[in-house]
Amino acid sequence: MYSKLKQLKWCILGGDKRDAHFAHSLLKCDYDVKVCGVPQIDELPGRAMVNDLEDAVKDADVLVCPVTGTHPQGVLRKSTVPIDLTAVLSRTSKLKVLVIGTANEAVSKAAALAGALVVESMRDDELAILNSIPSAEGAIQIAMENTDFTIHGSASIVLGMGRTGLTLASTLLSMHSNVSIAARKRSDLARGRALGFSPIHFDDLACELPVFDLIFNTVPSLVLDAKLMRVVKKTAVIIDLASPPGGTDFESAKAEGIKAILAPGLPGLVAPRTAGEILASVIPRLVHESLESLS
Ligand code: NAP
């Protein structure tokens, strides 16, 4: 599939072990891949690893950066060496496509100057839904490591009924937690009820929150603010999956003596092989579609 993509030069720039597994999956399918700023794994042949950044990117047609994206100024959040993506983009000569989780303004501008199309991989439903599986397992692993009670029988709530929230709530339910979901859309609350969760509107959260042992946030906006933190059980654990800075007021949690954990990049941490295979099953299609859009 997508045999033309194998004629292109790919560079996987930065990331964690999931990106190393992603590179390995592409190499197994005869893609022409260089890797830089990614941790070594046994499966990855040394010939693919390039230490010199310039060398890695200079003739790349496709540049793939981590789903975790960059800091506001354009430095990759995940890399074994510091990489300023905006500077890298200015040094590419034939780049066609940049793939990145989400591109901020600095990255989008630099890519446009380099004449490259930008593909934001985390906007793709297939990738985000598949990624939600290791994310949910990772969140539950963190919950188990930070509590002295079972998931079974616990009172848990998942804030946000999007791609990650829905999978997480379903996984908790399958472990016999008493699962509530919070959403702002009535249709999401209805869907939640249909699936067996107790639905709670965000407007009612202050009344409902005190009963929960486990609070998982997937909303990428400040939803667990100082006011709500005052009603959270002192023994509760908050696990925030939303992209940094998360949706929790961590200062307030600390002041109230509540354990709150920001947990980014779970797929790469808890299931790098699966997460890498997921990337390899989706990213070639994204690149193909973006190149097709030019013709
Ligand atoms: P998504 O499908 O867009 O879901 C986001 C959910 O948040 C939606 O239900 C949305 O509801 C809700 N929401 C957004 N703003 C809100 C607000 N102000 N108040 C109430 N609800 C609001 O996104 P996703 O793919 O599930 O990802 C969610 C977050 O998790 C992202 O930040 C993503 O980067 C992160 N993530 C982290 C990991 C990890 O390893 N930690 C893994 C995967 C994803 P509406 O439909 O009403 O807007």
Coordinates of C-alpha atoms and ligand atoms in Angstrom, one line a residue:
M1 CA 0.0 0.0 0.0
Y2 CA 1.2 3.5 -0.8
S3 CA 4.2 2.2 -2.6
K4 CA 5.1 5.7 -3.9
L5 CA 5.8 6.7 -0.3
K6 CA 8.7 4.3 -0.2
Q7 CA 10.4 6.4 -2.9
L8 CA 10.5 9.3 -0.5
K9 CA 13.1 10.1 2.1
W10 CA 11.6 10.0 5.6
C11 CA 13.1 11.5 8.7
I12 CA 11.7 10.7 12.2
L13 CA 12.7 13.5 14.4
G14 CA 12.5 13.3 18.1
G15 CA 10.2 11.2 20.3
D16 CA 10.2 8.3 22.7
K17 CA 10.3 4.6 22.3
R18 CA 7.0 4.6 20.4
D19 CA 8.7 6.6 17.7
A20 CA 11.6 4.1 17.6
H21 CA 9.0 1.3 17.1
F22 CA 7.3 3.4 14.5
A23 CA 10.6 3.8 12.6
H24 CA 11.2 0.0 12.9
S25 CA 7.7 -0.7 11.5
L26 CA 8.4 1.5 8.5
L27 CA 11.8 0.1 7.9
K28 CA 10.3 -3.4 7.9
C29 CA 8.0 -2.3 5.1
D30 CA 11.1 -1.0 3.1
Y31 CA 10.6 2.7 3.7
D32 CA 13.7 4.9 3.4
V33 CA 14.0 6.2 7.0
K34 CA 16.5 8.1 9.0
V35 CA 16.0 8.6 12.7
C36 CA 17.4 11.4 15.0
G37 CA 16.6 12.3 18.6
V38 CA 14.8 9.0 19.2
P39 CA 15.9 6.5 21.9
Q40 CA 17.7 3.3 20.6
I41 CA 15.7 0.1 20.8
D42 CA 17.1 -3.4 20.0
E43 CA 15.0 -3.7 16.9
L44 CA 16.2 -0.5 15.3
P45 CA 19.3 -1.0 13.0
G46 CA 22.2 1.3 13.8
R47 CA 22.3 2.4 10.1
A48 CA 19.0 4.2 10.5
M49 CA 20.2 6.2 13.5
V50 CA 21.8 9.6 12.5
N51 CA 23.4 11.6 15.2
D52 CA 24.0 14.7 13.1
L53 CA 20.7 16.7 12.9
E54 CA 21.7 18.5 9.7
D55 CA 22.5 15.2 8.0
A56 CA 19.2 13.7 9.2
V57 CA 16.9 16.4 7.8
K58 CA 18.7 18.0 4.9
D59 CA 17.3 15.8 2.1
A60 CA 14.1 14.7 3.8
D61 CA 10.8 14.7 1.9
V62 CA 8.8 13.8 4.9
L63 CA 9.5 14.9 8.5
V64 CA 7.6 13.1 11.3
C65 CA 7.7 14.7 14.7
P66 CA 6.2 13.4 17.9
V67 CA 2.5 13.5 18.6
T68 CA 3.4 15.5 21.8
G69 CA 4.4 18.4 19.5
T70 CA 6.6 21.3 20.6
H71 CA 6.9 23.9 23.3
P72 CA 5.5 27.4 22.3
Q73 CA 8.8 28.5 20.8
G74 CA 9.1 25.4 18.6
V75 CA 11.4 23.1 20.6
L76 CA 10.3 19.5 20.5
R77 CA 8.8 18.3 23.8
K78 CA 10.1 14.8 23.4
S79 CA 13.6 14.1 22.1
T80 CA 16.8 12.6 23.3
V81 CA 18.6 15.8 22.1
P82 CA 17.2 19.3 22.2
I83 CA 15.7 20.1 18.8
D84 CA 14.3 23.4 17.7
L85 CA 11.9 22.4 15.0
T86 CA 11.6 25.9 13.6
A87 CA 15.3 26.1 13.0
V88 CA 15.3 22.6 11.5
L89 CA 12.6 23.6 9.1
S90 CA 14.6 26.5 7.8
R91 CA 17.4 24.1 6.9
T92 CA 15.3 21.7 4.8
S93 CA 15.6 22.0 1.0
K94 CA 13.0 19.6 -0.4
L95 CA 10.6 19.0 2.4
K96 CA 7.1 18.1 1.2
V97 CA 5.2 17.2 4.4
L98 CA 5.7 17.8 8.1
V99 CA 3.7 15.4 10.3
I100 CA 3.3 16.5 14.0
G101 CA 0.7 16.0 16.7
T102 CA -0.5 19.6 16.6
A103 CA 1.4 22.5 15.1
N104 CA 1.5 25.8 17.0
E105 CA 1.9 29.2 15.4
A106 CA 5.7 29.1 15.3
V107 CA 5.8 25.7 13.7
S108 CA 3.1 26.4 11.2
K109 CA 4.9 29.6 10.1
A110 CA 8.2 27.9 9.8
A111 CA 6.6 25.0 7.8
A112 CA 4.9 27.5 5.4
L113 CA 8.3 29.3 4.8
A114 CA 9.9 25.9 4.1
G115 CA 7.1 25.2 1.5
A116 CA 5.9 22.1 3.4
L117 CA 2.4 20.9 4.0
V118 CA 1.5 20.4 7.7
V119 CA -0.4 17.3 8.8
E120 CA -1.6 17.4 12.4
S121 CA -1.8 13.8 13.3
M122 CA -3.7 14.2 16.5
R123 CA -6.6 15.7 14.6
D124 CA -7.1 12.4 12.8
D125 CA -9.9 10.4 14.5
E126 CA -8.4 7.0 13.6
L127 CA -5.1 7.8 15.2
A128 CA -6.7 9.5 18.3
I129 CA -9.1 6.6 18.9
L130 CA -6.5 3.9 18.5
N131 CA -4.2 5.9 20.8
S132 CA -6.9 6.2 23.4
I133 CA -6.4 2.4 24.1
P134 CA -2.9 2.6 25.5
S135 CA -3.8 6.0 27.0
A136 CA -6.6 4.5 29.0
E137 CA -4.6 1.6 30.1
G138 CA -1.8 3.9 31.2
A139 CA -4.1 6.2 33.1
I140 CA -5.5 3.2 35.0
Q141 CA -2.0 1.9 35.7
I142 CA -1.2 5.3 37.3
A143 CA -4.4 5.1 39.3
M144 CA -3.4 1.6 40.6
E145 CA 0.1 2.8 41.5
N146 CA -1.2 5.7 43.5
T147 CA -4.1 4.2 45.4
D148 CA -4.6 1.6 48.1
F149 CA -8.0 0.4 46.8
T150 CA -9.2 -1.5 43.8
I151 CA -10.6 0.0 40.6
H152 CA -13.4 -2.6 41.2
G153 CA -16.0 -0.9 43.3
S154 CA -14.3 2.5 43.2
A155 CA -16.3 5.7 42.4
S156 CA -14.6 7.2 39.3
I157 CA -15.4 10.0 37.0
V158 CA -14.0 10.9 33.6
L159 CA -14.2 14.5 32.6
G160 CA -14.7 14.9 28.8
M161 CA -16.5 12.4 26.5
G162 CA -14.2 12.7 23.5
R163 CA -12.0 10.1 21.9
T164 CA -9.9 9.5 25.0
G165 CA -12.6 10.0 27.6
L166 CA -15.0 7.5 26.1
T167 CA -12.4 4.7 25.9
L168 CA -11.2 5.4 29.4
A169 CA -14.7 5.3 30.8
S170 CA -15.4 2.1 29.0
T171 CA -12.2 0.5 30.3
L172 CA -13.0 1.5 33.9
L173 CA -16.5 0.1 33.5
S174 CA -15.2 -3.2 32.3
M175 CA -13.2 -3.3 35.5
H176 CA -16.4 -2.8 37.5
S177 CA -15.7 0.7 38.7
N178 CA -18.8 2.8 39.2
V179 CA -18.2 5.2 36.4
S180 CA -19.6 8.7 35.9
I181 CA -18.8 10.9 33.0
A182 CA -19.0 14.7 32.8
A183 CA -19.7 16.5 29.5
R184 CA -21.2 19.8 28.5
K185 CA -23.2 18.5 25.5
R186 CA -26.5 16.9 26.3
S187 CA -26.0 14.5 23.4
D188 CA -22.7 13.3 25.1
L189 CA -24.5 12.8 28.4
A190 CA -27.2 10.8 26.6
R191 CA -24.6 8.7 24.9
G192 CA -22.9 8.2 28.3
R193 CA -26.2 7.1 29.9
A194 CA -26.8 4.6 27.0
L195 CA -23.4 3.1 27.5
G196 CA -24.0 2.6 31.3
F197 CA -22.2 5.6 32.8
S198 CA -23.8 8.0 35.2
P199 CA -24.0 11.3 33.3
I200 CA -23.2 14.6 35.0
H201 CA -23.3 18.0 33.3
F202 CA -20.3 20.2 34.0
D203 CA -22.6 22.8 35.5
D204 CA -23.5 20.3 38.3
L205 CA -19.9 19.2 39.0
A206 CA -19.6 21.1 42.2
C207 CA -22.4 19.2 43.8
E208 CA -21.4 15.8 42.4
L209 CA -17.6 15.8 42.7
P210 CA -17.3 15.1 46.5
V211 CA -18.1 11.4 46.1
F212 CA -15.3 10.4 43.7
D213 CA -12.2 8.4 44.6
L214 CA -10.7 8.7 41.1
I215 CA -11.0 11.7 38.9
F216 CA -9.7 11.5 35.3
N217 CA -9.5 14.6 33.2
T218 CA -9.3 14.6 29.4
V219 CA -10.5 18.2 28.8
P220 CA -7.7 20.4 27.5
S221 CA -9.0 23.5 29.4
L222 CA -9.0 24.5 33.0
V223 CA -12.1 22.5 34.3
L224 CA -10.8 21.5 37.7
D225 CA -10.3 24.9 39.1
A226 CA -9.6 26.2 42.6
K227 CA -13.3 26.4 43.5
L228 CA -14.0 22.7 42.5
M229 CA -10.8 21.6 44.2
R230 CA -12.3 22.7 47.5
V231 CA -15.0 20.0 47.2
V232 CA -12.8 17.1 46.1
K233 CA -12.3 14.3 48.6
K234 CA -8.9 14.6 50.3
T235 CA -8.2 11.0 49.6
A236 CA -9.1 11.2 45.9
V237 CA -6.5 11.0 43.2
I238 CA -6.7 13.2 40.1
I239 CA -5.1 11.9 36.9
D240 CA -5.0 14.5 34.2
L241 CA -4.4 13.2 30.7
A242 CA -5.1 16.5 28.8
S243 CA -2.1 17.9 26.9
P244 CA 0.1 20.2 29.1
P245 CA -0.7 22.2 31.2
G246 CA -3.7 19.9 31.6
G247 CA -7.1 21.0 32.9
T248 CA -6.3 20.9 36.6
D249 CA -5.3 23.7 38.9
F250 CA -2.3 21.8 40.3
E251 CA -1.4 24.6 42.8
S252 CA -4.8 24.4 44.3
A253 CA -4.7 20.6 44.5
K254 CA -1.4 20.9 46.3
A255 CA -2.8 23.5 48.7
E256 CA -5.8 21.2 49.5
G257 CA -3.5 18.2 50.0
I258 CA -5.0 16.3 47.1
K259 CA -2.8 14.1 44.9
A260 CA -3.0 15.4 41.3
I261 CA -0.9 13.9 38.5
L262 CA -0.3 15.3 35.1
A263 CA 0.2 12.3 32.8
P264 CA 1.2 13.2 29.3
G265 CA 2.5 10.8 26.6
L266 CA 1.1 7.6 28.1
P267 CA 1.1 5.5 24.9
G268 CA 4.8 5.9 24.5
L269 CA 5.4 5.2 28.2
V270 CA 3.2 2.2 28.8
A271 CA 2.9 0.5 25.4
P272 CA 5.6 1.9 23.1
R273 CA 5.5 -1.1 20.7
T274 CA 1.7 -1.0 20.2
A275 CA 1.8 2.8 20.1
G276 CA 4.5 2.7 17.4
E277 CA 2.6 0.1 15.4
I278 CA -0.5 2.4 15.6
L279 CA 1.6 5.3 14.2
A280 CA 2.8 3.0 11.3
S281 CA -0.8 2.0 10.5
V282 CA -2.0 5.6 10.2
I283 CA 0.7 8.0 9.3
P284 CA 1.5 6.7 5.7
R285 CA -2.2 7.3 4.9
L286 CA -2.1 10.8 6.3
V287 CA 1.0 11.6 4.2
H288 CA -0.6 10.0 1.1
E289 CA -3.8 12.0 1.5
S290 CA -1.8 15.2 2.0
L291 CA 0.3 14.7 -1.1
E292 CA -2.9 13.7 -3.1
S293 CA -4.4 17.0 -2.1
L294 CA -1.7 18.7 -4.2
S295 CA -2.5 16.9 -7.4
Ligands
NAP1 P1 -11.4 15.2 22.0 O1 -11.9 14.0 21.3 O2 -11.4 16.5 21.3 O3 -12.1 15.3 23.4 C1 -12.0 16.4 24.2 C2 -13.3 16.5 25.1 O4 -13.2 17.7 25.9 C3 -14.6 16.7 24.3 O5 -15.5 15.8 24.9 C4 -14.9 18.1 24.5 O6 -16.3 18.4 24.5 C5 -14.4 18.4 25.9 N1 -14.1 19.8 26.1 C6 -13.3 20.6 25.4 N2 -13.3 21.8 26.0 C7 -14.1 21.8 27.0 C8 -14.5 22.7 28.0 N3 -14.1 24.0 28.0 N4 -15.5 22.3 28.9 C9 -16.0 21.1 28.9 N5 -15.6 20.1 28.0 C10 -14.7 20.5 27.1 O7 -9.9 15.0 22.4 P2 -9.1 13.6 22.9 O8 -8.5 13.0 21.7 O9 -10.0 12.8 23.7 O10 -7.9 14.2 23.7 C11 -8.2 14.9 24.9 C12 -6.9 15.4 25.5 O11 -6.1 14.4 25.9 C13 -6.0 16.3 24.5 O12 -5.4 17.3 25.2 C14 -5.0 15.2 24.0 O13 -3.8 15.9 23.6 C15 -4.8 14.5 25.3 N6 -4.3 13.1 25.2 C16 -3.4 12.8 26.1 C17 -2.9 11.5 26.1 C18 -1.9 11.1 27.2 O14 -1.1 10.2 27.0 N7 -1.9 11.8 28.3 C19 -3.3 10.6 25.1 C20 -4.3 11.0 24.2 C21 -4.8 12.3 24.2 P3 -17.1 19.2 23.3 O15 -17.3 18.2 22.3 O16 -18.3 19.7 24.0 O17 -16.1 20.3 22.9

